[in-house]
Every structure is written in C-alpha cells, then in structure tokens.
Amino acid sequence: MLELRLLGDVAAWYGGRRVSLGSRQRAVLAVLAFHANRVVSRSDLVRLAWGTGADGPPTTVDRLVTDYVSRLRTAFRQAGGGEQARLIARPPGYLLEVDPALVDWLRFRNLVSHARAARSAGDDADAADLLRRGLGLWRGPALADLDSRSLDPLRARMSDLRLAAAEDFATGELARGGGAEVVELLAELASEHPGREGLAALLIRALHVAGRRDEALAVYQRTRFHLTGHLGVDPAAVLDDAYRSVLHGQAPGPAPPLNRGREVGEGRPAQLPATTAAFTGRQEELAELLTLVPDAATEPRGVVVICAVDGMGGIGKTTLAVHAAHRLADRYPDGCLFIDLHGYTRAVTAVEPGQALPRLLHALGVPAEQIPAEVEDQAALYRSRLAGRRMLILLDNARTAEQVRPLLPADPGCLVLVTSRRRLSTLDEARSVSLDVLSPADATALFSRIAGPGRVAGHPGTIERIIELCGRLPLAVRVAAARLRARPAWTVTHLADRLSDRHGRLAELDDGERGVAAAFSLSYHDLTAEQQRTFRLLGLHPGTETDPYAAAALTGLPLARVGRILDDLLDAHLLVQPAQGRYAFHDLMRAYAADLAQAEDADDVRRAALTSLFDHYLATAATAMDTLFPAGMFQRPRIRAVDSPSPPVLDTVTARAWLDAVRQSLVAACAHAASHGWPGHARRLSATLALYLDFGGHFTDALTIHGHARHAAGICRDWPAEAHALTSLGTSLDGLGRHAQAAEHLEHALVICRAIGFRAGEARALNNLGYVHCRWGHYAQAADYARQGLAIFRETGNRLGQADALDTLGIVHRQQGRYDEAVDHSRHALRLYHELRDPLGKAMQLERLGGIHARQGRYQEAIAHLEQALHLDREIGNRPGEADALNELGLVHRQQGRYATAADHHRQAIELYRKIGSRSGESAALNGLGETLYAVGRPDEARIQHTAALALTLETGDGHEHARAHTGIARIHHAGGALDLARRHWQEALSLYTGLDVPAADEIRSSLTALDQAATAHRRQ
C-alpha cells in the first residue's frame, strides 16, 4: 500500500520500501499532497515549490513543472502505487487524487476533527484516544528535510494544528488527573515555541503532576524571561496561575481551559464600518456566508472559520462582507476587528503583516510599548490575545494569502472574513465566495433604491439599458443612480444617453480596474471644470490624506473656494472624510484621479502643483518650528514665505498640533520629493523637522525623512546636506537605542564635514558622537568628542551649540561620579539656554541638575529642579525629556523612602520610553523600578525588571545600565541565599564598572569581599 508522509521528512512509501525521490520532486509532492484532492494552480505550485525571490524559479519553470509532475507519476507507477495516487492535469494546474487515509497529514486532520466532535459530545476518553493516535503520526517538524522558505506557509498551518491538538490532548489528560505521559510531547513543542504561554502552562502543570517541581519552575522562568525580555510583555494569567500552584505546593488541579483569554481593556472592539442602507441583492452569497458560521449554542468551543470573498474591483466585496459581518456580529461577543490591507491601493504600499499586526494588537488592548518589533513575535502575541475569544475579524482589500496568513487566529472561536481581488486559493481551510456582477433584477433594484422610485417609474426599458451600460457592476450602478438623484433636471433617458456617449470607454467595464475607472468617469464628467481640475490635482498628493490648506496649495485656489469644492466632492462620494477637516480618496478613486491628471494635465502643470504643495509644507513646517524652537532658528534652512494660504500657527499649541496632524503627509511628501525630482525640498524638510521629530519621540518617521534626505543630497552631491542628514539619522538611531548604527552614521558625517571644511556640521557630529559614546560607557572618548565640538562651537560663535556640548560633558561627568564638575557644566549650559530663550534646553538642564543633586543627596533641590523640568517638558511636548524627568524623580523618591511614589514614577517613565521606542531609557527605568521593588521586599518582581533591563542592554550596548542590572540581580540572589549566582552577577558588574572607571566598582568589590569572607567563615565552622 502507498503511504505519503509529510509529518516529518517528506517521503512516499510503498510496500514497506521508500520511493526514491529527489528534493525538488519531494517539494512538488509536498504541495500536491498537502492539497490532496484539490486542484493546485501552476502558479501556486511554482510559488510554493520553487519560491519567488532571488533564488526563485528559473525562466524554464513551466517546462520544469510538467517534467517534475511526470517524474512523480513515473516514480509512483514504478513503485507499484500508480493506481493509488493519480496525478491529473486539470486547469489551471494539477490534482493529486488519493485516498485521504494514505496521506499522514490528512489522516491527522481527520483524527483531530473527530476528536473535537467526540469532546463536544462528551466522550473525553474517545477524544483522547483519537488525539493520541493523531499526534503519534508526527515524526518531527513538518516537511523537515525540505529547507525551502517558500514552503513555510504550509509548515505554519501544519504546525498550528499540531500545537492546538497537543494542547487539547494535554488539557484533557490533566483534567482526568493524568498528565505525566504528555511531558515529553509538551517539552518538545514548548522548546520550539517559547512564546506560546498556554503550552508552557500545560507543561508546568504536567511536570508538577510528575513530581518534577524544579523543572516546572524552570519552565516558568524561561518562558517569563522570553516574554519580558524578548517580547516586552508580562505573562498571561494562565501562566502565572500554573506557576503559583507549583510555587505554593498546591495539589495540581485540572488545567484551566485554554480559551480563557487576557483582558483586552475596557469595552470590546467594534471596528466594523457602517453598513449601507442601500444594500441590495447578493442573497445567495449572503446566505452562504451566514451558514458558514457554527451556532455557539451547539458548538461552544467553535472552530476558526475563514471565508475569502473575491471578485473584480467595484464588484461589492467590502459592501457584502461588512453587511454580513453586521448580521453575524451578535454571535461574536468579544468584538469585531476591521483593517484595510490596501492590497490594491495605488501609490500606497500594501499593509504588510508587520504594519497590520500592531494596529490589531492595539485594538485588542495591547499598549504600543508592549508590541514586539519582529513580525513573528507580533503574530505570536496576536494569536495569544485571540486565544479563546469569539471575535469577528474583517480583513479588507488583501493582495495575497501571505499578507493575510499571519493575521489569522490559531485557536478556535473566531470568524475571519477576507476580501480580495484575487482568489486566495492557497489560504488553506478558507471557503471562497466569488462574486459576479449583479443579476439584472438586483442591479435594477439597487439603481431604483438609490435614485428613488419616483425617478425611475415608467421607464423599465431605459433602466435596463442603464444598468447594462454600467455592466451591472455595483459601484457603477451606485454612481449612476446617485447622479440621477442629485440632478432633478435630468431624465432617465438623459442619463442613459450620457452613459452611451462614452466613446467605448464603458465597454472597458469588463477589464479589471478599468471598469471602476469607467464608472468613476461618469461622476467626474458631471463636475464643473474647476471641480474637475481640483479632483485631478488632489490625485497627485503623495500622502493618503489632505486638508483645505494643502488642497489650496495644489490648486492655487482661495481657501474658501477650495473648501467648498472639497465638500462638493465629499457629497459626490468622490472623497471621504476620516476626520473633521481631513479628506481622503478611496484607493481606487485616488488612482483614477492620478491617471486623469497624467492624461489631462501637462507635465509643467503637474510639477507646478506639486512644487506648490511641497513649498506649502516646507514653509508651514518652518513657521511651526520657529514657533516651537526659536533658539534653533539660525541653524535651520531659511525658507521663503509662500503665496498659498497657510494654517494659523499662532503659538506652541497650534504649531505642535499642525505638525502632529500632518506628520504622515510630511513623511510622504519628503519621500516623493526625494525620488521624483525635488531633492532640495527633501533636504530642507529633513533639516527643518529634525528637532521636532527627535524631541517628539517620532524616531521611526525621522529615519524615513532623514534617509530620503540623505539619498537626495547624495544624488545632488550636496555634501553639507548629506552630512546634516547623516547626523540627524545618527541622533534618531541613538534615540531608538541603536547606538552602533548611530555611531556609524555620525562618523560618516564627521568624515564628510572635515573633508569639505564644514565646521558647524563637524561640531554637531562630534558632540553627538560624544553622547553616543557616553551611552556605551566610553567616558574618556565621549568627553574628548564633546570638548572638540565645544571648541569649534566657541570658535564659530555658536552659543546654542556650546550649550549642547556642555550638556554632553555634564552627562559624562555625572556618570563618572564627578558631580561638582557635572554641576558646573550643567549650570553653564542652563545660563546659555536661558539667554537664548530655549525652553527645550532649559528643561533638559533642569533635569540634568536634578539628577546630579539626587546623587549628591541634595534631595529637595533635586525634586524642585525635576518637577520644574517635567512641567516644561510636558508644556513643549518633549517626550524623551518627560520620561527622563519621571525616571529621575523615581530615583529621588526611592532614596527618601517614598517607595510607592517612586515605583509610580518609574512605571510612567517605562510606559513613555516604550511609546517613543527609547530602549536605553527603558532599561534605566526598569533598573530603577527593580531597585524600588527590592527595597520594599518584592525580590521576585524586582528580578523580573532587572532581567528585562539586562536583555535590553545586551541589544543597545549600554554598559552602565548593563552593569546596574547585574548588580540588582546579584543583590537579590545574595538575599535569597543563592551565593554562587550572586557572585557571578557581581563579577560581571565589577568587570563592566572597572572598564567604565566609575565609583560603583568599589562598592561591588566590597560586596564580593564580604561574600568571600562569609564563605570562608562558613567553611571553618
């Protein structure tokens, strides 16, 4: 008998002998066997078996596909199993026709399905037996001997089902009082998936049942370290509960159900867009969607239901999906999520999983600072947050299955609706609902409902003609009917004539997006000339949103007039309004507008419009920056005023509000300017916005803007601008804790500045290098850089630069314990900032002085300075400074014994550091919180904080905080009697502090000496 194996090495066996297959044959077999008895298109077979990247398929892949399928047929036939596994060519690809019992993956799926049915029926013993048999089919990781990354989607689905089955099996065994037999299985899977909390909790309980208490506790510590140090989140209650039951020696009880999810914050997500009142037709498709969902009353645990709604653009996919979602929402008590994946949005990059997952996690109540950086970790956290919940998730406008797959829940209980223009055939387990155009009856009903019965009565033949001219495409029908309703003077015949007189353009309704464009053209040609021009030029905007001021710049129209036109376009559904005063195109409408501009407006007209837009953004940004940061005005480029209307930037509040509102538009404008012929605008935007981006904590946006500016400067050989962009990149990278990259960019900037004699840029690069080296604990080198920068600033008369360099020197001396010198430098810098009327610099120095006084024991002065700094930072929006002040206040309150207040300040600082992405600041605040928790007798919680700080500093290279974390952990181990561990951590700290040449090294030596003396005395007893 033939057997096809995927649950381990990929192989075909017949009559007890393995069929000889090459690696590519096994890859093809894996794809076809995974989808056994279903057609796999040639394109999907190529994508999965060969891949699509640089190492993807050769140009002759079509011939190779045929060849490899033929070889598989031959191999099966020669082995004697040709009749049991038939490879059939069936458009658009191939079908492997085989008894499911001969494919281990299909047998496993069937066993799991039957096990779940048995458990729902109350037959736990049968369910356990079925799961045991299914899990026994696995011989290692899925597709283990195939290293092609292109097969990862298949591996992921197989692995997810294995994990779910293992968790179900273990839960059942523990509930029946057993569990020892599942330890080996759970340990293997937990080592492969260290962030899966439910799995770890089950392993802890199973080890406890087996009497292996120490191993159970070790599993908890490993998992907690992974979650806090790598993912930046605290363990779920299910993990902590398992740990406490072991720690307190409680009798192991049954495992709680894995579907007990975390709290997701107040309320429940309700993100579905409003359903349209004019929803018409689609009854068959709607019924199909509604019947896909199992009734919670008959199947309490449920299953993950995935349905992909596909069809051409404008066919009504989103309308149907949203309507169905509203009908189904009451079956999903934990809420509804919605996200537009922009799979087919022109000039807007499709939303990748790494962009979508943070938004979904945020909607699930995960704070931004707890969202991991890596997509795999984001997906793991997302699946964990969805575990056990009954939620409806609508993923709109997807491009590929790969874009969707990381957004799918792993555990049962959810419904996922996906809309896409493509048939997502490789989205396994998904039911596909493909939409065709409306039936004549439904299209007529839709038109009549929108236009109004009174407008269409008595004209059945003409209405039929109109809907056929619209190709019965829902979007085209809606636009035509809306125009008729909005024009009382029009007759149905007049509208039909207008639709007919399109010189063949409506004939393109059958051709993909051109159908949508043809429908939109009816709306466009109903506009006045001025409205049409505005519509076209708005399509040139590189961002996703605009406002009346930007529209006025693009069009050259007065503000009041352009505002009325925007409202007209909004009423005509050619624009949407995501927020008051903000306007946006639907993705297809925007593409249509841009195409029109390309076709109807001359190159010089389009260029002039975009130049005016970029001038507007640059001029308004300069005004806002001069209002917020007047002291740095002379260091920024001089920007000329513009003729177009400008928003009222009257004070620091309105200046910051404008910058915050248009920040993403500024990022998009800079990117477009740099790559489409406006390099000067990109360079000046970078130099103008640098301070706002850094002190607002917008480091990621800063990297984008400064990166484009550097590219533009390099193309133009504008070396001062390139040096400036490199220095700004270095500053932003340092803010993110990426110190090595920061130093690399700053050193590059320094080389350029020295080569061209750019003294101002040289001084800035030197001072910033000093700051980075101070982070690393290279204090002598840091001070040398800062002094070199200070000398140049003095030579060139740059008093603001002098204050910045004195600030760096003050930080260096504070870290070295040279507090009197640090105070002198900070006071000198404070005087300069005060004379320059620089509130940002003033707040910064007040925080520095507060921190120094805290270390000198001058607590009242420290608190006074720090609270003043905190007030200023909040007033001007200096988020990094606000976090620094909070963290230093925590230190002072701890030193004065106000531990609850200290812990609160440290936690606020941690939250803010995470929001802005400052890993160095976060590690300092974590250490501060750890020291506070230790002081109040909570060593276990303190160790968690120090361990998290240790993990962060390993990434950032922050030597001082790394040593501080080791010191805190050593102190905790010493108090707990773990003297060897204490010695090991103190020795690590001593090595670091000695290299830093700071007084803390002497304290560590004293601790180690006392430890050695105690050990010697103990041995003599």
PDB file of C-alpha atoms in Angstrom, residues 21-219:
ATOM      1  CA  LEU A  21      12.608  10.967  -4.972  1.00  0.00           C
ATOM      2  CA  GLY A  22      14.877  13.970  -5.388  1.00  0.00           C
ATOM      3  CA  SER A  23      14.489  17.093  -3.242  1.00  0.00           C
ATOM      4  CA  ARG A  24      12.543  19.051  -5.864  1.00  0.00           C
ATOM      5  CA  GLN A  25      10.265  16.081  -6.503  1.00  0.00           C
ATOM      6  CA  ARG A  26       9.608  15.924  -2.751  1.00  0.00           C
ATOM      7  CA  ALA A  27       8.787  19.656  -2.714  1.00  0.00           C
ATOM      8  CA  VAL A  28       6.274  19.194  -5.534  1.00  0.00           C
ATOM      9  CA  LEU A  29       4.873  16.145  -3.762  1.00  0.00           C
ATOM     10  CA  ALA A  30       4.555  18.118  -0.512  1.00  0.00           C
ATOM     11  CA  VAL A  31       2.491  20.834  -2.173  1.00  0.00           C
ATOM     12  CA  LEU A  32       0.213  18.429  -4.018  1.00  0.00           C
ATOM     13  CA  ALA A  33      -0.231  16.067  -1.061  1.00  0.00           C
ATOM     14  CA  PHE A  34      -0.968  18.946   1.304  1.00  0.00           C
ATOM     15  CA  HIS A  35      -3.769  19.990  -1.064  1.00  0.00           C
ATOM     16  CA  ALA A  36      -4.693  16.412  -1.937  1.00  0.00           C
ATOM     17  CA  ASN A  37      -7.897  16.042  -3.954  1.00  0.00           C
ATOM     18  CA  ARG A  38      -7.902  19.760  -4.723  1.00  0.00           C
ATOM     19  CA  VAL A  39      -6.574  21.469  -7.838  1.00  0.00           C
ATOM     20  CA  VAL A  40      -3.326  23.375  -7.286  1.00  0.00           C
ATOM     21  CA  SER A  41      -2.723  26.014  -9.942  1.00  0.00           C
ATOM     22  CA  ARG A  42       0.601  26.004 -11.746  1.00  0.00           C
ATOM     23  CA  SER A  43       1.385  29.448 -10.362  1.00  0.00           C
ATOM     24  CA  ASP A  44       0.762  28.298  -6.778  1.00  0.00           C
ATOM     25  CA  LEU A  45       2.792  25.158  -7.351  1.00  0.00           C
ATOM     26  CA  VAL A  46       5.704  27.245  -8.631  1.00  0.00           C
ATOM     27  CA  ARG A  47       5.407  29.752  -5.790  1.00  0.00           C
ATOM     28  CA  LEU A  48       5.411  27.111  -3.081  1.00  0.00           C
ATOM     29  CA  ALA A  49       7.814  24.556  -4.535  1.00  0.00           C
ATOM     30  CA  TRP A  50      10.303  26.979  -6.119  1.00  0.00           C
ATOM     31  CA  GLY A  51       9.691  30.335  -4.415  1.00  0.00           C
ATOM     32  CA  THR A  52       9.512  33.795  -5.960  1.00  0.00           C
ATOM     33  CA  GLY A  53      12.576  35.612  -4.576  1.00  0.00           C
ATOM     34  CA  ALA A  54      16.099  35.942  -5.912  1.00  0.00           C
ATOM     35  CA  ASP A  55      16.542  32.193  -5.594  1.00  0.00           C
ATOM     36  CA  GLY A  56      13.124  31.501  -7.090  1.00  0.00           C
ATOM     37  CA  PRO A  57      12.192  29.570 -10.179  1.00  0.00           C
ATOM     38  CA  PRO A  58      14.255  29.579 -13.363  1.00  0.00           C
ATOM     39  CA  THR A  59      12.854  31.013 -16.565  1.00  0.00           C
ATOM     40  CA  THR A  60      12.105  27.487 -17.769  1.00  0.00           C
ATOM     41  CA  VAL A  61       9.917  26.723 -14.760  1.00  0.00           C
ATOM     42  CA  ASP A  62       6.782  25.955 -16.815  1.00  0.00           C
ATOM     43  CA  ARG A  63       8.577  23.120 -18.549  1.00  0.00           C
ATOM     44  CA  LEU A  64      10.080  22.002 -15.234  1.00  0.00           C
ATOM     45  CA  VAL A  65       6.668  21.803 -13.547  1.00  0.00           C
ATOM     46  CA  THR A  66       5.442  19.461 -16.258  1.00  0.00           C
ATOM     47  CA  ASP A  67       8.660  17.481 -16.031  1.00  0.00           C
ATOM     48  CA  TYR A  68       8.584  17.036 -12.236  1.00  0.00           C
ATOM     49  CA  VAL A  69       4.925  16.042 -12.187  1.00  0.00           C
ATOM     50  CA  SER A  70       5.688  13.497 -14.898  1.00  0.00           C
ATOM     51  CA  ARG A  71       8.612  12.151 -12.858  1.00  0.00           C
ATOM     52  CA  LEU A  72       6.351  11.736  -9.832  1.00  0.00           C
ATOM     53  CA  ARG A  73       3.859   9.778 -11.926  1.00  0.00           C
ATOM     54  CA  THR A  74       6.655   7.557 -13.170  1.00  0.00           C
ATOM     55  CA  ALA A  75       8.051   7.022  -9.675  1.00  0.00           C
ATOM     56  CA  PHE A  76       4.630   6.047  -8.306  1.00  0.00           C
ATOM     57  CA  ARG A  77       3.976   3.727 -11.226  1.00  0.00           C
ATOM     58  CA  GLN A  78       7.361   2.013 -10.978  1.00  0.00           C
ATOM     59  CA  ALA A  79       6.927   1.557  -7.233  1.00  0.00           C
ATOM     60  CA  GLY A  80       3.546  -0.044  -7.820  1.00  0.00           C
ATOM     61  CA  GLY A  81       1.358   2.704  -6.354  1.00  0.00           C
ATOM     62  CA  GLY A  82       0.347   4.459  -9.524  1.00  0.00           C
ATOM     63  CA  GLU A  83      -3.310   3.468  -9.181  1.00  0.00           C
ATOM     64  CA  GLN A  84      -3.497   4.610  -5.559  1.00  0.00           C
ATOM     65  CA  ALA A  85      -2.179   8.137  -6.209  1.00  0.00           C
ATOM     66  CA  ARG A  86      -3.195   9.631  -9.547  1.00  0.00           C
ATOM     67  CA  LEU A  87      -1.615  12.886 -10.722  1.00  0.00           C
ATOM     68  CA  ILE A  88      -4.124  14.545 -13.035  1.00  0.00           C
ATOM     69  CA  ALA A  89      -3.606  17.655 -15.168  1.00  0.00           C
ATOM     70  CA  ARG A  90      -6.675  19.785 -14.545  1.00  0.00           C
ATOM     71  CA  PRO A  91      -6.802  23.506 -15.399  1.00  0.00           C
ATOM     72  CA  PRO A  92      -5.427  25.694 -14.042  1.00  0.00           C
ATOM     73  CA  GLY A  93      -2.923  23.184 -12.641  1.00  0.00           C
ATOM     74  CA  TYR A  94      -2.699  19.682 -11.185  1.00  0.00           C
ATOM     75  CA  LEU A  95      -4.698  17.454  -8.884  1.00  0.00           C
ATOM     76  CA  LEU A  96      -3.351  14.636  -6.707  1.00  0.00           C
ATOM     77  CA  GLU A  97      -6.245  12.201  -6.410  1.00  0.00           C
ATOM     78  CA  VAL A  98      -5.630   9.939  -3.451  1.00  0.00           C
ATOM     79  CA  ASP A  99      -7.455   8.226  -0.607  1.00  0.00           C
ATOM     80  CA  PRO A 100      -7.053  10.620   2.395  1.00  0.00           C
ATOM     81  CA  ALA A 101      -6.103   7.634   4.545  1.00  0.00           C
ATOM     82  CA  LEU A 102      -2.870   7.320   2.539  1.00  0.00           C
ATOM     83  CA  VAL A 103      -1.627  10.844   3.423  1.00  0.00           C
ATOM     84  CA  ASP A 104      -0.474  11.212   7.028  1.00  0.00           C
ATOM     85  CA  TRP A 105      -1.349  14.933   7.082  1.00  0.00           C
ATOM     86  CA  LEU A 106      -4.933  14.225   6.018  1.00  0.00           C
ATOM     87  CA  ARG A 107      -5.216  11.349   8.495  1.00  0.00           C
ATOM     88  CA  PHE A 108      -4.014  13.678  11.239  1.00  0.00           C
ATOM     89  CA  ARG A 109      -6.557  16.345  10.302  1.00  0.00           C
ATOM     90  CA  ASN A 110      -9.374  13.809  10.279  1.00  0.00           C
ATOM     91  CA  LEU A 111      -8.371  12.414  13.666  1.00  0.00           C
ATOM     92  CA  VAL A 112      -8.258  15.897  15.191  1.00  0.00           C
ATOM     93  CA  SER A 113     -11.634  16.749  13.697  1.00  0.00           C
ATOM     94  CA  HIS A 114     -13.188  13.543  15.052  1.00  0.00           C
ATOM     95  CA  ALA A 115     -11.569  14.158  18.436  1.00  0.00           C
ATOM     96  CA  ARG A 116     -13.144  17.574  18.697  1.00  0.00           C
ATOM     97  CA  ALA A 117     -16.510  16.140  17.743  1.00  0.00           C
ATOM     98  CA  ALA A 118     -16.117  13.451  20.409  1.00  0.00           C
ATOM     99  CA  ARG A 119     -15.235  16.018  23.052  1.00  0.00           C
ATOM    100  CA  SER A 120     -18.234  18.156  22.101  1.00  0.00           C
ATOM    101  CA  ALA A 121     -20.380  15.045  22.523  1.00  0.00           C
ATOM    102  CA  GLY A 122     -18.931  14.495  25.995  1.00  0.00           C
ATOM    103  CA  ASP A 123     -16.825  11.432  25.102  1.00  0.00           C
ATOM    104  CA  ASP A 124     -13.490  12.591  26.540  1.00  0.00           C
ATOM    105  CA  ALA A 125     -11.918   9.125  26.503  1.00  0.00           C
ATOM    106  CA  ASP A 126     -12.551   8.689  22.781  1.00  0.00           C
ATOM    107  CA  ALA A 127     -11.299  12.222  22.125  1.00  0.00           C
ATOM    108  CA  ALA A 128      -8.073  11.493  23.993  1.00  0.00           C
ATOM    109  CA  ASP A 129      -7.526   8.259  22.069  1.00  0.00           C
ATOM    110  CA  LEU A 130      -8.077   9.993  18.729  1.00  0.00           C
ATOM    111  CA  LEU A 131      -5.691  12.832  19.599  1.00  0.00           C
ATOM    112  CA  ARG A 132      -3.079  10.360  20.855  1.00  0.00           C
ATOM    113  CA  ARG A 133      -3.251   8.485  17.563  1.00  0.00           C
ATOM    114  CA  GLY A 134      -3.072  11.703  15.563  1.00  0.00           C
ATOM    115  CA  LEU A 135      -0.107  13.118  17.448  1.00  0.00           C
ATOM    116  CA  GLY A 136       1.632   9.774  17.114  1.00  0.00           C
ATOM    117  CA  LEU A 137       1.755  10.257  13.344  1.00  0.00           C
ATOM    118  CA  TRP A 138       4.303  13.043  13.723  1.00  0.00           C
ATOM    119  CA  ARG A 139       7.926  12.027  13.184  1.00  0.00           C
ATOM    120  CA  GLY A 140       9.421  15.514  13.582  1.00  0.00           C
ATOM    121  CA  PRO A 141       8.703  19.004  12.270  1.00  0.00           C
ATOM    122  CA  ALA A 142       6.537  19.166   9.170  1.00  0.00           C
ATOM    123  CA  LEU A 143       8.419  18.893   5.843  1.00  0.00           C
ATOM    124  CA  ALA A 144      11.583  18.561   7.907  1.00  0.00           C
ATOM    125  CA  ASP A 145      14.002  17.628   5.122  1.00  0.00           C
ATOM    126  CA  LEU A 146      12.981  20.481   2.800  1.00  0.00           C
ATOM    127  CA  ASP A 147      14.745  23.739   3.646  1.00  0.00           C
ATOM    128  CA  SER A 148      12.914  25.935   1.134  1.00  0.00           C
ATOM    129  CA  ARG A 149      11.388  29.008   2.843  1.00  0.00           C
ATOM    130  CA  SER A 150       8.710  29.049   0.163  1.00  0.00           C
ATOM    131  CA  LEU A 151       7.093  26.097   1.926  1.00  0.00           C
ATOM    132  CA  ASP A 152       6.814  27.983   5.229  1.00  0.00           C
ATOM    133  CA  PRO A 153       3.095  28.766   4.756  1.00  0.00           C
ATOM    134  CA  LEU A 154       2.359  25.035   4.634  1.00  0.00           C
ATOM    135  CA  ARG A 155       4.612  24.353   7.608  1.00  0.00           C
ATOM    136  CA  ALA A 156       2.890  27.073   9.615  1.00  0.00           C
ATOM    137  CA  ARG A 157      -0.596  25.654   9.059  1.00  0.00           C
ATOM    138  CA  MET A 158       0.528  22.142   9.894  1.00  0.00           C
ATOM    139  CA  SER A 159       2.422  23.271  12.973  1.00  0.00           C
ATOM    140  CA  ASP A 160      -0.519  25.349  14.229  1.00  0.00           C
ATOM    141  CA  LEU A 161      -2.874  22.375  14.057  1.00  0.00           C
ATOM    142  CA  ARG A 162      -0.322  20.145  15.779  1.00  0.00           C
ATOM    143  CA  LEU A 163       0.055  22.665  18.601  1.00  0.00           C
ATOM    144  CA  ALA A 164      -3.693  23.020  19.023  1.00  0.00           C
ATOM    145  CA  ALA A 165      -4.106  19.240  19.088  1.00  0.00           C
ATOM    146  CA  ALA A 166      -1.286  18.809  21.595  1.00  0.00           C
ATOM    147  CA  GLU A 167      -2.789  21.448  23.864  1.00  0.00           C
ATOM    148  CA  ASP A 168      -6.231  19.822  23.619  1.00  0.00           C
ATOM    149  CA  PHE A 169      -4.752  16.419  24.408  1.00  0.00           C
ATOM    150  CA  ALA A 170      -2.736  17.687  27.365  1.00  0.00           C
ATOM    151  CA  THR A 171      -5.705  19.639  28.722  1.00  0.00           C
ATOM    152  CA  GLY A 172      -7.824  16.523  28.624  1.00  0.00           C
ATOM    153  CA  GLU A 173      -5.182  14.370  30.304  1.00  0.00           C
ATOM    154  CA  LEU A 174      -4.697  16.885  33.095  1.00  0.00           C
ATOM    155  CA  ALA A 175      -8.446  17.171  33.582  1.00  0.00           C
ATOM    156  CA  ARG A 176      -8.601  13.394  34.069  1.00  0.00           C
ATOM    157  CA  GLY A 177      -5.855  13.531  36.706  1.00  0.00           C
ATOM    158  CA  GLY A 178      -3.093  12.319  34.455  1.00  0.00           C
ATOM    159  CA  GLY A 179      -0.534  14.334  32.598  1.00  0.00           C
ATOM    160  CA  ALA A 180       2.832  12.681  33.206  1.00  0.00           C
ATOM    161  CA  GLU A 181       2.683  10.967  29.827  1.00  0.00           C
ATOM    162  CA  VAL A 182       2.418  14.274  27.954  1.00  0.00           C
ATOM    163  CA  VAL A 183       5.570  15.844  29.433  1.00  0.00           C
ATOM    164  CA  GLU A 184       7.874  14.751  26.624  1.00  0.00           C
ATOM    165  CA  LEU A 185       5.492  15.958  23.907  1.00  0.00           C
ATOM    166  CA  LEU A 186       4.874  19.310  25.592  1.00  0.00           C
ATOM    167  CA  ALA A 187       8.573  19.857  26.320  1.00  0.00           C
ATOM    168  CA  GLU A 188       9.484  19.304  22.674  1.00  0.00           C
ATOM    169  CA  LEU A 189       6.828  21.710  21.430  1.00  0.00           C
ATOM    170  CA  ALA A 190       7.491  24.326  24.116  1.00  0.00           C
ATOM    171  CA  SER A 191      11.165  24.456  23.163  1.00  0.00           C
ATOM    172  CA  GLU A 192      10.144  25.142  19.549  1.00  0.00           C
ATOM    173  CA  HIS A 193       7.550  27.763  20.555  1.00  0.00           C
ATOM    174  CA  PRO A 194       8.907  29.560  23.646  1.00  0.00           C
ATOM    175  CA  GLY A 195       6.341  32.383  23.476  1.00  0.00           C
ATOM    176  CA  ARG A 196       3.218  30.159  23.483  1.00  0.00           C
ATOM    177  CA  GLU A 197       2.016  30.718  27.035  1.00  0.00           C
ATOM    178  CA  GLY A 198      -0.789  28.172  27.073  1.00  0.00           C
ATOM    179  CA  LEU A 199       1.634  25.450  26.009  1.00  0.00           C
ATOM    180  CA  ALA A 200       4.135  26.442  28.701  1.00  0.00           C
ATOM    181  CA  ALA A 201       1.388  26.488  31.343  1.00  0.00           C
ATOM    182  CA  LEU A 202       0.359  22.966  30.388  1.00  0.00           C
ATOM    183  CA  LEU A 203       3.974  21.774  30.567  1.00  0.00           C
ATOM    184  CA  ILE A 204       4.344  23.322  34.030  1.00  0.00           C
ATOM    185  CA  ARG A 205       1.235  21.523  35.247  1.00  0.00           C
ATOM    186  CA  ALA A 206       2.293  18.246  33.650  1.00  0.00           C
ATOM    187  CA  LEU A 207       5.737  18.418  35.276  1.00  0.00           C
ATOM    188  CA  HIS A 208       4.051  19.188  38.588  1.00  0.00           C
ATOM    189  CA  VAL A 209       1.872  16.100  38.208  1.00  0.00           C
ATOM    190  CA  ALA A 210       5.005  14.079  37.512  1.00  0.00           C
ATOM    191  CA  GLY A 211       6.638  15.377  40.702  1.00  0.00           C
ATOM    192  CA  ARG A 212       9.282  17.337  38.804  1.00  0.00           C
ATOM    193  CA  ARG A 213       8.772  20.638  40.655  1.00  0.00           C
ATOM    194  CA  ASP A 214      12.167  22.209  39.917  1.00  0.00           C
ATOM    195  CA  GLU A 215      11.801  21.592  36.201  1.00  0.00           C
ATOM    196  CA  ALA A 216       8.321  23.111  36.275  1.00  0.00           C
ATOM    197  CA  LEU A 217       9.647  26.273  37.909  1.00  0.00           C
ATOM    198  CA  ALA A 218      12.489  26.434  35.391  1.00  0.00           C
ATOM    199  CA  VAL A 219       9.988  26.305  32.516  1.00  0.00           C
TER     200      VAL A 219
END
